[in-house]
Amino acid sequence: MTERVLYGYFRSSAAYRVRLALNLKGLDYRQEAVNLLKGEQQAQHYLGINPQGLVPALADGPIVLTQSLAICEYLDEAYPATHRLLPGDAAQRAAIRAIALAVACDIHPLNNTRVLKYLTAELSLDDESRDAWYRHWVTKGLGVIERMVEGSAGRYAIGNSVTLADVCLVPQLFNAWRFNVDTSRWPTLERIDAALAELPAFRSAHPSQQADFVG
Ligand SMILES: N[C@@H](CCC(=O)N[C@@H](CS)C(=O)NCC(=O)O)C(=O)O
């Protein structure tokens, strides 16, 4: 049987996406924790796995993959027999990717650990200003996604099937709550998140359920 190893960190929203994708696809894996607070992502050993020094990385047998969205799409293509993360025709897949990319390209990179660290360590921002930066970008980004899903949502972000859009949305909302962002102004996003939270794949991928979780 293929050994599958996910290198991640309980609180990393990018690793959270891949846990969700693996769970939804019904694929077995074990996890190796890379402690971002201890800087383990920069250890020589880990840079051999992901030269970017970021989590996640996934070893699928001998195949080593990086970048959460590339990993999710790889899983969907390599294991097409189980739940499809990108179902439908070209237009539907483009709509799914538009939401996934709005999170992964337009919100997350501005609020990554290394960016927030740079603001405080190199630009001398205090914690309050750093958090205001975080909240500014996440509020702008999620506000736009609320408008996007108002037109596309059924039970989930795009219709009634769980897709890559949901896989990106849930970790981003979790991240927003960590920074005390009030999400009640996005009722469609809150409703979708509540529906997804009922699914076993989402429950077991939650950061609080991971072996390296620290409360
Ligand atoms: N675009 C990348 C982003 C990966 C990323 O930024 N991971 C964060 C955790 S969510 C990380 O490893 N940060 C470590 C650091 O900033 O030093 C992906 O989707 O995989």
Short mmCIF file of C-alpha atoms and ligand atoms in Angstrom, two decimals:
data_model
loop_
_atom_site.label_atom_id
_atom_site.label_comp_id
_atom_site.label_asym_id
_atom_site.label_seq_id
_atom_site.Cartn_x
_atom_site.Cartn_y
_atom_site.Cartn_z
CA MET A 1 0.00 0.00 0.00
CA THR A 2 1.19 3.53 -0.78
CA GLU A 3 2.52 5.32 2.28
CA ARG A 4 1.14 8.80 2.39
CA VAL A 5 2.65 11.43 4.68
CA LEU A 6 1.27 14.91 5.22
CA TYR A 7 3.77 17.41 6.61
CA GLY A 8 1.77 20.12 8.32
CA TYR A 9 0.99 22.08 11.42
CA PHE A 10 -2.34 21.97 13.25
CA ARG A 11 -3.00 25.70 12.85
CA SER A 12 -1.78 26.09 9.28
CA SER A 13 -4.77 26.84 7.09
CA ALA A 14 -2.93 25.58 4.01
CA ALA A 15 -2.26 22.21 5.69
CA TYR A 16 -5.88 22.19 6.91
CA ARG A 17 -6.99 22.36 3.24
CA VAL A 18 -5.01 19.22 2.42
CA ARG A 19 -6.32 17.34 5.48
CA LEU A 20 -9.83 18.15 4.24
CA ALA A 21 -9.05 17.02 0.70
CA LEU A 22 -7.51 13.73 1.91
CA ASN A 23 -10.45 13.06 4.22
CA LEU A 24 -13.03 13.86 1.56
CA LYS A 25 -11.22 11.60 -0.90
CA GLY A 26 -11.14 8.86 1.75
CA LEU A 27 -7.36 8.44 1.50
CA ASP A 28 -5.28 7.14 4.42
CA TYR A 29 -2.33 9.19 5.57
CA ARG A 30 -0.15 9.83 8.53
CA GLN A 31 0.94 13.27 9.63
CA GLU A 32 4.35 14.66 10.52
CA ALA A 33 4.14 17.86 12.50
CA VAL A 34 6.37 20.73 11.42
CA ASN A 35 6.27 23.23 14.28
CA LEU A 36 6.14 26.65 12.65
CA LEU A 37 6.63 28.48 15.94
CA LYS A 38 9.90 26.61 16.51
CA GLY A 39 11.02 27.34 12.93
CA GLU A 40 11.09 23.67 11.95
CA GLN A 41 9.94 24.63 8.43
CA GLN A 42 13.47 26.00 7.88
CA ALA A 43 15.28 22.85 9.10
CA GLN A 44 17.63 21.34 6.51
CA HIS A 45 15.70 18.08 6.53
CA TYR A 46 12.39 19.80 5.80
CA LEU A 47 13.85 22.11 3.13
CA GLY A 48 14.77 18.90 1.31
CA ILE A 49 11.05 18.09 1.22
CA ASN A 50 9.75 21.61 0.54
CA PRO A 51 12.46 24.06 -0.58
CA GLN A 52 9.97 26.89 0.07
CA GLY A 53 10.11 26.22 3.80
CA LEU A 54 6.32 26.21 4.04
CA VAL A 55 3.71 23.67 5.02
CA PRO A 56 2.03 21.64 3.71
CA ALA A 57 3.96 19.05 1.74
CA LEU A 58 2.58 15.66 0.85
CA ALA A 59 4.52 12.49 0.09
CA ASP A 60 2.29 10.15 -1.88
CA GLY A 61 4.62 7.15 -1.96
CA PRO A 62 7.68 8.39 -3.89
CA ILE A 63 5.89 11.50 -5.21
CA VAL A 64 6.55 14.62 -3.15
CA LEU A 65 4.19 17.52 -3.65
CA THR A 66 3.99 21.08 -2.35
CA GLN A 67 1.47 23.96 -2.58
CA SER A 68 -1.88 23.07 -1.06
CA LEU A 69 -4.00 23.74 -4.15
CA ALA A 70 -1.63 21.79 -6.40
CA ILE A 71 -1.82 18.93 -3.89
CA CYS A 72 -5.64 19.02 -3.76
CA GLU A 73 -5.91 19.04 -7.55
CA TYR A 74 -3.34 16.23 -7.78
CA LEU A 75 -5.39 14.11 -5.34
CA ASP A 76 -8.55 14.76 -7.33
CA GLU A 77 -6.86 13.73 -10.60
CA ALA A 78 -4.83 10.81 -9.25
CA TYR A 79 -7.79 9.32 -7.35
CA PRO A 80 -10.82 10.12 -9.52
CA ALA A 81 -12.94 7.25 -8.22
CA THR A 82 -13.79 8.92 -4.90
CA HIS A 83 -15.46 12.25 -4.05
CA ARG A 84 -14.68 14.89 -6.70
CA LEU A 85 -13.34 18.19 -5.40
CA LEU A 86 -13.69 19.79 -8.82
CA PRO A 87 -16.90 18.40 -10.27
CA GLY A 88 -18.95 19.65 -13.18
CA ASP A 89 -18.23 21.31 -16.48
CA ALA A 90 -15.54 23.88 -17.29
CA ALA A 91 -17.69 26.79 -16.10
CA GLN A 92 -18.49 25.15 -12.76
CA ARG A 93 -14.85 24.21 -12.18
CA ALA A 94 -13.83 27.78 -12.94
CA ALA A 95 -16.36 29.03 -10.35
CA ILE A 96 -14.96 26.60 -7.76
CA ARG A 97 -11.38 27.65 -8.51
CA ALA A 98 -12.33 31.34 -8.36
CA ILE A 99 -13.36 30.98 -4.70
CA ALA A 100 -10.42 28.72 -3.85
CA LEU A 101 -7.98 31.18 -5.42
CA ALA A 102 -9.64 34.21 -3.80
CA VAL A 103 -8.70 32.61 -0.48
CA ALA A 104 -5.35 31.08 -1.36
CA CYS A 105 -3.95 33.86 -3.55
CA ASP A 106 -5.71 37.02 -2.41
CA ILE A 107 -6.21 36.63 1.35
CA HIS A 108 -3.80 34.07 2.73
CA PRO A 109 -0.45 35.38 1.38
CA LEU A 110 -1.04 38.78 3.00
CA ASN A 111 -1.63 37.18 6.40
CA ASN A 112 0.88 34.35 6.40
CA THR A 113 2.99 33.79 9.54
CA ARG A 114 6.14 35.13 7.87
CA VAL A 115 4.36 38.28 6.67
CA LEU A 116 2.92 39.02 10.12
CA LYS A 117 6.33 38.33 11.65
CA TYR A 118 7.97 40.72 9.19
CA LEU A 119 5.51 43.48 10.14
CA THR A 120 6.43 43.23 13.81
CA ALA A 121 10.09 42.19 13.71
CA GLU A 122 11.30 44.28 10.76
CA LEU A 123 8.81 47.14 10.49
CA SER A 124 8.29 47.49 14.25
CA LEU A 125 4.49 47.33 14.13
CA ASP A 126 2.95 46.63 17.54
CA ASP A 127 0.62 43.65 17.96
CA GLU A 128 -2.48 45.84 17.67
CA SER A 129 -1.39 47.28 14.32
CA ARG A 130 -0.41 43.82 13.09
CA ASP A 131 -3.87 42.50 13.98
CA ALA A 132 -5.48 45.51 12.27
CA TRP A 133 -3.50 44.60 9.12
CA TYR A 134 -4.76 41.03 9.39
CA ARG A 135 -8.36 42.06 9.89
CA HIS A 136 -8.27 44.58 7.05
CA TRP A 137 -7.26 42.01 4.43
CA VAL A 138 -9.40 39.18 5.71
CA THR A 139 -12.48 41.44 5.94
CA LYS A 140 -11.98 42.72 2.39
CA GLY A 141 -11.40 39.21 1.07
CA LEU A 142 -14.21 37.38 2.85
CA GLY A 143 -16.65 40.23 2.10
CA VAL A 144 -16.06 39.64 -1.62
CA ILE A 145 -16.41 35.88 -1.22
CA GLU A 146 -19.73 36.36 0.60
CA ARG A 147 -20.99 38.16 -2.53
CA MET A 148 -19.59 35.42 -4.77
CA VAL A 149 -21.33 32.60 -2.87
CA GLU A 150 -24.63 34.48 -2.55
CA GLY A 151 -25.14 33.59 -6.20
CA SER A 152 -23.65 30.10 -6.23
CA ALA A 153 -24.38 28.47 -2.90
CA GLY A 154 -26.73 25.62 -2.23
CA ARG A 155 -25.97 23.79 0.97
CA TYR A 156 -22.27 24.44 0.29
CA ALA A 157 -20.30 27.17 -1.52
CA ILE A 158 -21.13 25.90 -4.99
CA GLY A 159 -24.40 24.03 -5.07
CA ASN A 160 -24.92 20.96 -2.94
CA SER A 161 -21.65 19.11 -3.41
CA VAL A 162 -18.57 19.76 -1.26
CA THR A 163 -15.84 21.19 -3.48
CA LEU A 164 -12.39 22.73 -3.38
CA ALA A 165 -14.11 26.05 -2.66
CA ASP A 166 -15.33 24.70 0.71
CA VAL A 167 -11.93 23.15 1.38
CA CYS A 168 -10.39 26.64 1.17
CA LEU A 169 -13.22 28.54 2.85
CA VAL A 170 -13.42 26.64 6.13
CA PRO A 171 -9.73 27.02 7.13
CA GLN A 172 -9.87 30.73 6.23
CA LEU A 173 -12.89 31.27 8.48
CA PHE A 174 -11.15 29.35 11.28
CA ASN A 175 -8.16 31.65 10.83
CA ALA A 176 -10.38 34.74 10.92
CA TRP A 177 -11.91 33.61 14.24
CA ARG A 178 -8.44 33.20 15.71
CA PHE A 179 -8.01 36.93 15.12
CA ASN A 180 -11.46 37.74 16.53
CA VAL A 181 -12.93 38.82 13.22
CA ASP A 182 -16.72 39.17 13.48
CA THR A 183 -18.05 36.92 10.70
CA SER A 184 -21.75 37.50 11.42
CA ARG A 185 -21.79 40.11 8.62
CA TRP A 186 -21.30 37.20 6.17
CA PRO A 187 -24.39 35.06 6.84
CA THR A 188 -23.99 32.86 3.76
CA LEU A 189 -20.41 31.98 4.72
CA GLU A 190 -21.47 31.21 8.30
CA ARG A 191 -24.32 29.03 7.07
CA ILE A 192 -22.04 27.09 4.70
CA ASP A 193 -19.45 26.62 7.46
CA ALA A 194 -22.10 25.27 9.84
CA ALA A 195 -23.31 22.77 7.22
CA LEU A 196 -19.76 21.60 6.53
CA ALA A 197 -18.98 21.27 10.25
CA GLU A 198 -21.50 18.42 10.42
CA LEU A 199 -19.46 16.27 8.02
CA PRO A 200 -17.01 13.71 9.51
CA ALA A 201 -14.31 14.73 6.97
CA PHE A 202 -14.47 18.27 8.33
CA ARG A 203 -14.75 17.29 11.99
CA SER A 204 -11.60 15.16 11.94
CA ALA A 205 -9.59 17.72 9.95
CA HIS A 206 -10.28 20.47 12.49
CA PRO A 207 -7.09 21.86 14.11
CA SER A 208 -8.34 20.89 17.59
CA GLN A 209 -8.37 17.21 16.49
CA GLN A 210 -4.71 17.07 15.45
CA ALA A 211 -1.99 15.33 17.46
CA ASP A 212 0.18 18.47 17.58
CA PHE A 213 -2.72 20.71 18.73
CA VAL A 214 -1.89 23.19 21.44
CA GLY A 215 -4.88 25.06 22.93
N1 LIG B 1 0.65 28.93 -1.07
C1 LIG B 1 1.10 28.00 -0.09
C2 LIG B 1 1.17 28.69 1.24
C3 LIG B 1 1.80 27.83 2.29
C4 LIG B 1 2.00 28.64 3.55
O1 LIG B 1 2.11 29.88 3.50
N2 LIG B 1 2.05 27.94 4.68
C5 LIG B 1 2.23 28.62 5.93
C6 LIG B 1 1.30 28.06 7.00
S1 LIG B 1 -0.37 28.35 6.58
C7 LIG B 1 3.65 28.40 6.42
O2 LIG B 1 4.20 27.34 6.25
N3 LIG B 1 4.23 29.43 7.04
C8 LIG B 1 5.54 29.31 7.57
C9 LIG B 1 6.22 30.62 7.61
O3 LIG B 1 5.56 31.61 7.29
O4 LIG B 1 7.39 30.65 7.98
C10 LIG B 1 0.18 26.78 -0.04
O5 LIG B 1 -1.01 26.95 -0.34
O6 LIG B 1 0.63 25.67 0.27
#
